[in-house]
Coordinates of N, CA and C in Angstrom, one line a residue:
M1 N -223.8 9.3 40.9 CA -223.5 9.9 39.6 C -222.6 11.0 39.7
G2 N -222.5 11.6 40.8 CA -221.6 12.8 41.0 C -222.3 14.1 40.7
T3 N -223.4 14.1 40.0 CA -224.1 15.3 39.7 C -225.2 15.5 40.7
H4 N -225.3 16.7 41.3 CA -226.3 16.9 42.3 C -227.4 17.8 41.7
H5 N -228.6 17.4 41.9 CA -229.8 18.1 41.4 C -230.6 18.5 42.6
N6 N -231.6 19.3 42.3 CA -232.5 19.8 43.3 C -233.3 18.6 43.8
P7 N -233.6 18.7 45.1 CA -234.3 17.5 45.8 C -235.6 17.1 45.1
R8 N -236.4 18.1 44.7 CA -237.7 17.7 44.1 C -237.6 17.0 42.8
F9 N -236.6 17.5 42.0 CA -236.2 16.8 40.8 C -235.8 15.4 41.0
E10 N -234.9 15.2 42.0 CA -234.4 13.9 42.4 C -235.6 13.0 42.7
Q11 N -236.5 13.5 43.5 CA -237.7 12.8 43.9 C -238.5 12.4 42.7
L12 N -238.7 13.3 41.8 CA -239.5 13.0 40.6 C -238.8 11.9 39.8
V13 N -237.5 11.9 39.6 CA -236.7 10.9 38.9 C -236.8 9.6 39.6
D14 N -236.6 9.6 40.9 CA -236.7 8.4 41.7 C -238.1 7.7 41.5
Q15 N -239.1 8.5 41.5 CA -240.5 7.9 41.3 C -240.6 7.3 39.9
A16 N -240.1 8.0 38.9 CA -240.1 7.4 37.6 C -239.3 6.1 37.5
R17 N -238.1 6.1 38.1 CA -237.3 4.9 38.1 C -237.9 3.7 38.7
A18 N -238.8 4.0 39.7 CA -239.5 2.9 40.3 C -240.5 2.2 39.4
R19 N -240.9 2.9 38.3 CA -241.9 2.5 37.4 C -241.4 2.0 36.0
I20 N -240.1 2.2 35.8 CA -239.6 1.9 34.4 C -238.5 0.8 34.5
T21 N -238.1 0.3 33.4 CA -236.9 -0.6 33.3 C -235.7 0.3 33.1
E22 N -234.7 0.0 33.9 CA -233.4 0.7 33.7 C -232.4 -0.4 33.2
T23 N -231.4 0.0 32.4 CA -230.4 -0.8 32.0 C -229.1 0.0 32.2
D24 N -227.9 -0.6 31.8 CA -226.7 0.1 31.9 C -225.9 0.1 30.7
V25 N -224.8 0.8 30.7 CA -223.9 1.0 29.5 C -223.4 -0.4 29.0
A26 N -222.9 -1.2 30.0 CA -222.3 -2.5 29.6 C -223.3 -3.4 28.9
T27 N -224.5 -3.4 29.4 CA -225.6 -4.2 28.9 C -226.0 -3.8 27.5
I28 N -226.1 -2.5 27.3 CA -226.4 -1.9 26.0 C -225.3 -2.2 25.0
R29 N -224.1 -2.1 25.4 CA -223.0 -2.4 24.5 C -223.0 -3.9 24.1
A30 N -223.2 -4.7 25.0 CA -223.3 -6.2 24.8 C -224.4 -6.5 23.8
R31 N -225.6 -5.8 24.0 CA -226.7 -6.1 23.1 C -226.3 -5.6 21.7
Q32 N -225.6 -4.5 21.6 CA -225.2 -4.0 20.2 C -224.3 -5.1 19.6
E33 N -223.3 -5.5 20.4 CA -222.3 -6.5 19.8 C -223.0 -7.8 19.4
R34 N -224.1 -8.2 20.1 CA -224.8 -9.4 19.7 C -225.7 -9.1 18.5
G35 N -225.8 -7.9 18.1 CA -226.7 -7.6 16.9 C -228.1 -7.5 17.3
E36 N -228.5 -7.4 18.5 CA -229.9 -7.3 18.9 C -230.6 -6.1 18.3
A37 N -231.8 -6.2 17.9 CA -232.6 -5.2 17.3 C -233.2 -4.3 18.4
F38 N -232.8 -3.1 18.4 CA -233.5 -2.1 19.3 C -233.1 -0.7 18.8
T39 N -233.9 0.3 19.1 CA -233.6 1.7 18.7 C -233.1 2.4 19.9
L40 N -231.9 3.0 19.7 CA -231.3 3.9 20.7 C -231.7 5.3 20.5
I41 N -232.3 5.9 21.5 CA -232.8 7.3 21.4 C -232.1 8.2 22.3
D42 N -231.5 9.3 21.8 CA -230.8 10.3 22.6 C -231.8 11.4 22.9
V43 N -232.2 11.6 24.1 CA -233.2 12.5 24.5 C -232.6 13.9 25.0
R44 N -231.3 14.0 24.8 CA -230.6 15.3 25.2 C -231.0 16.4 24.3
E45 N -230.5 17.6 24.6 CA -230.8 18.8 23.8 C -230.0 18.7 22.5
E46 N -230.5 19.4 21.5 CA -229.9 19.4 20.2 C -228.4 19.8 20.3
S47 N -228.0 20.7 21.1 CA -226.6 21.2 21.2 C -225.8 20.1 21.8
E48 N -226.3 19.3 22.7 CA -225.6 18.1 23.3 C -225.4 17.1 22.2
W49 N -226.4 16.8 21.4 CA -226.4 15.8 20.4 C -225.3 16.2 19.4
Q50 N -225.2 17.5 19.0 CA -224.3 17.9 18.0 C -222.8 17.8 18.5
R51 N -222.6 17.8 19.8 CA -221.2 17.7 20.3 C -220.8 16.2 20.3
G52 N -221.7 15.3 20.2 CA -221.3 13.9 20.1 C -222.5 13.0 20.6
H53 N -222.6 11.8 20.0 CA -223.7 10.9 20.4 C -223.3 9.5 20.2
L54 N -224.1 8.6 20.6 CA -223.8 7.2 20.5 C -224.0 6.7 19.0
P55 N -223.2 5.8 18.5 CA -223.4 5.3 17.2 C -224.8 4.7 17.0
A56 N -225.4 4.9 15.9 CA -226.7 4.3 15.5 C -227.9 4.9 16.3
A57 N -227.6 5.9 17.1 CA -228.7 6.6 17.9 C -229.5 7.5 17.0
V58 N -230.7 7.7 17.4 CA -231.5 8.8 16.7 C -231.8 9.8 17.8
H59 N -232.0 11.1 17.3 CA -232.2 12.1 18.3 C -233.7 12.5 18.4
L60 N -234.3 12.4 19.5 CA -235.6 12.9 19.8 C -235.5 13.5 21.2
G61 N -235.3 14.8 21.3 CA -235.1 15.5 22.6 C -236.2 15.3 23.5
K62 N -235.9 15.4 24.8 CA -237.0 15.2 25.8 C -238.1 16.2 25.6
G63 N -237.8 17.3 25.1 CA -238.9 18.3 24.9 C -239.9 18.0 23.8
I64 N -239.5 17.0 22.9 CA -240.5 16.7 21.8 C -240.8 15.2 21.7
I65 N -240.1 14.4 22.5 CA -240.3 12.9 22.3 C -241.8 12.5 22.4
E66 N -242.5 13.0 23.4 CA -243.9 12.6 23.5 C -244.7 13.0 22.3
R67 N -244.4 14.2 21.8 CA -245.1 14.7 20.6 C -244.8 13.9 19.3
D68 N -243.5 13.4 19.2 CA -243.1 12.8 17.9 C -242.9 11.3 18.0
A69 N -242.9 10.7 19.1 CA -242.6 9.3 19.2 C -243.5 8.4 18.3
E70 N -244.8 8.7 18.3 CA -245.7 7.9 17.6 C -245.5 8.0 16.1
T71 N -245.0 9.1 15.6 CA -244.7 9.3 14.2 C -243.5 8.4 13.8
H72 N -242.5 8.4 14.7 CA -241.3 7.6 14.4 C -241.4 6.1 14.7
F73 N -242.2 5.8 15.7 CA -242.4 4.5 16.2 C -243.9 4.1 16.4
P74 N -244.6 3.9 15.4 CA -246.0 3.6 15.5 C -246.3 2.3 16.2
D75 N -245.4 1.3 16.2 CA -245.6 0.1 16.8 C -245.2 0.2 18.3
L76 N -246.2 0.1 19.2 CA -245.9 0.3 20.6 C -245.0 -0.7 21.3
N77 N -244.8 -1.8 20.5 CA -243.9 -2.9 21.0 C -242.4 -2.7 20.6
T78 N -242.1 -1.6 19.8 CA -240.8 -1.4 19.4 C -239.8 -1.3 20.6
P79 N -238.7 -2.1 20.5 CA -237.7 -2.0 21.6 C -237.0 -0.7 21.5
L80 N -237.2 0.1 22.6 CA -236.5 1.5 22.7 C -235.6 1.6 23.9
V81 N -234.4 2.1 23.7 CA -233.5 2.4 24.8 C -233.2 3.9 24.7
L82 N -233.5 4.6 25.8 CA -233.3 6.0 25.9 C -232.1 6.3 26.7
Y83 N -231.4 7.4 26.3 CA -230.3 7.9 27.1 C -230.2 9.4 27.0
C84 N -229.6 9.9 28.1 CA -229.4 11.4 28.1 C -227.9 11.6 28.6
G85 N -227.7 12.6 29.4 CA -226.3 12.8 29.9 C -225.9 11.8 31.0
G86 N -226.9 11.5 31.9 CA -226.5 10.7 33.0 C -227.6 9.7 33.4
G87 N -228.8 9.8 32.8 CA -229.9 8.9 33.1 C -231.1 9.5 33.8
Y88 N -231.1 10.8 34.0 CA -232.2 11.4 34.7 C -233.3 11.7 33.7
R89 N -233.0 12.5 32.7 CA -234.0 12.9 31.7 C -234.5 11.6 30.9
S90 N -233.6 10.7 30.7 CA -234.1 9.5 30.0 C -235.1 8.7 30.8
A91 N -234.9 8.7 32.1 CA -235.9 8.0 33.0 C -237.2 8.7 32.9
L92 N -237.2 10.0 33.0 CA -238.5 10.7 32.9 C -239.2 10.5 31.5
A93 N -238.4 10.5 30.4 CA -238.9 10.3 29.1 C -239.4 8.8 28.9
A94 N -238.7 7.9 29.5 CA -239.1 6.5 29.4 C -240.5 6.3 30.1
E95 N -240.6 6.9 31.3 CA -241.9 6.8 32.0 C -243.0 7.4 31.1
A96 N -242.8 8.6 30.5 CA -243.8 9.2 29.6 C -244.2 8.3 28.5
L97 N -243.2 7.6 27.8 CA -243.5 6.7 26.7 C -244.3 5.5 27.2
Q98 N -244.0 5.0 28.4 CA -244.8 3.9 29.0 C -246.2 4.4 29.2
R99 N -246.4 5.6 29.7 CA -247.8 6.1 29.9 C -248.5 6.2 28.6
M100 N -247.8 6.4 27.5 CA -248.4 6.5 26.2 C -248.7 5.2 25.6
G101 N -248.3 4.1 26.2 CA -248.6 2.7 25.8 C -247.4 1.9 25.2
Y102 N -246.2 2.5 25.2 CA -245.1 1.8 24.8 C -244.7 0.7 25.8
T103 N -244.5 -0.5 25.3 CA -244.3 -1.6 26.2 C -242.9 -2.1 26.4
N104 N -242.0 -1.6 25.6 CA -240.6 -2.2 25.6 C -239.6 -1.0 25.6
V105 N -239.7 -0.3 26.7 CA -238.8 0.9 26.8 C -237.9 0.8 28.0
A106 N -236.7 1.2 27.8 CA -235.7 1.2 29.0 C -234.9 2.5 28.9
S107 N -234.4 2.9 30.1 CA -233.6 4.0 30.2 C -232.2 3.5 30.6
M108 N -231.2 4.1 29.9 CA -229.8 3.7 30.1 C -229.2 4.5 31.3
D109 N -229.0 3.9 32.4 CA -228.4 4.6 33.6 C -227.0 4.9 33.2
G110 N -226.5 6.0 33.6 CA -225.1 6.4 33.3 C -225.1 7.3 32.0
G111 N -226.0 7.1 31.1 CA -226.1 7.9 29.9 C -224.8 8.1 29.1
Y112 N -224.8 9.2 28.4 CA -223.6 9.6 27.6 C -222.3 9.6 28.4
R113 N -222.4 10.2 29.6 CA -221.2 10.3 30.4 C -220.7 8.9 30.8
G114 N -221.6 8.0 31.1 CA -221.1 6.6 31.4 C -220.5 5.9 30.2
W115 N -221.1 6.2 29.0 CA -220.6 5.6 27.8 C -219.2 6.1 27.5
T116 N -219.0 7.4 27.6 CA -217.7 8.0 27.3 C -216.7 7.6 28.3
T117 N -217.1 7.5 29.6 CA -216.2 7.1 30.6 C -215.7 5.7 30.4
A118 N -216.5 4.8 29.8 CA -216.2 3.5 29.4 C -215.3 3.4 28.2
R119 N -215.1 4.6 27.6 CA -214.3 4.7 26.3 C -214.9 3.9 25.2
L120 N -216.2 4.0 25.1 CA -216.9 3.3 24.0 C -217.0 4.3 22.8
P121 N -217.2 3.9 21.6 CA -217.2 4.8 20.5 C -218.4 5.8 20.5
I122 N -218.1 7.0 20.0 CA -219.1 8.0 19.8 C -219.0 8.5 18.4
V123 N -220.0 9.2 18.0 CA -220.0 9.9 16.7 C -220.0 11.4 17.0
T124 N -219.0 12.1 16.4 CA -218.9 13.5 16.6 C -219.0 14.2 15.2
P125 N -219.4 15.5 15.2 CA -219.6 16.1 13.9 C -218.4 16.0 13.0
D126 N -217.2 16.1 13.5 CA -216.0 16.0 12.7 C -215.8 14.6 12.1
A127 N -216.4 13.6 12.7 CA -216.2 12.2 12.2 C -217.3 11.8 11.2
Q128 N -218.3 12.6 11.1 CA -219.4 12.3 10.2 C -219.1 12.5 8.7

């Protein structure tokens, strides 16, 4: 990914990734283009969301997703795809949702940076 994190954080994310489903930017874009039904959740900080986010995404930051997920998604089988800046925070959040009983959760590896690198559309405050 190009981003270097502390070793213990990397280990924590690697452990989460071993227990979750990961997907990638190209797969999510293809699913959108096919009109598949799923909810895209941006788990980044509010300030990151405000600078730009993926179209049709909802914002539930990693700091509150466990608290608020059940309110927004009472059906534990709801297809959820989480993303963050690069796929680290979303992997941790996906694992937490699975522990809460959600059965159809994936983390988008590459995250927002991967999406923008692929020159896919984003929503920015100026465009809203």
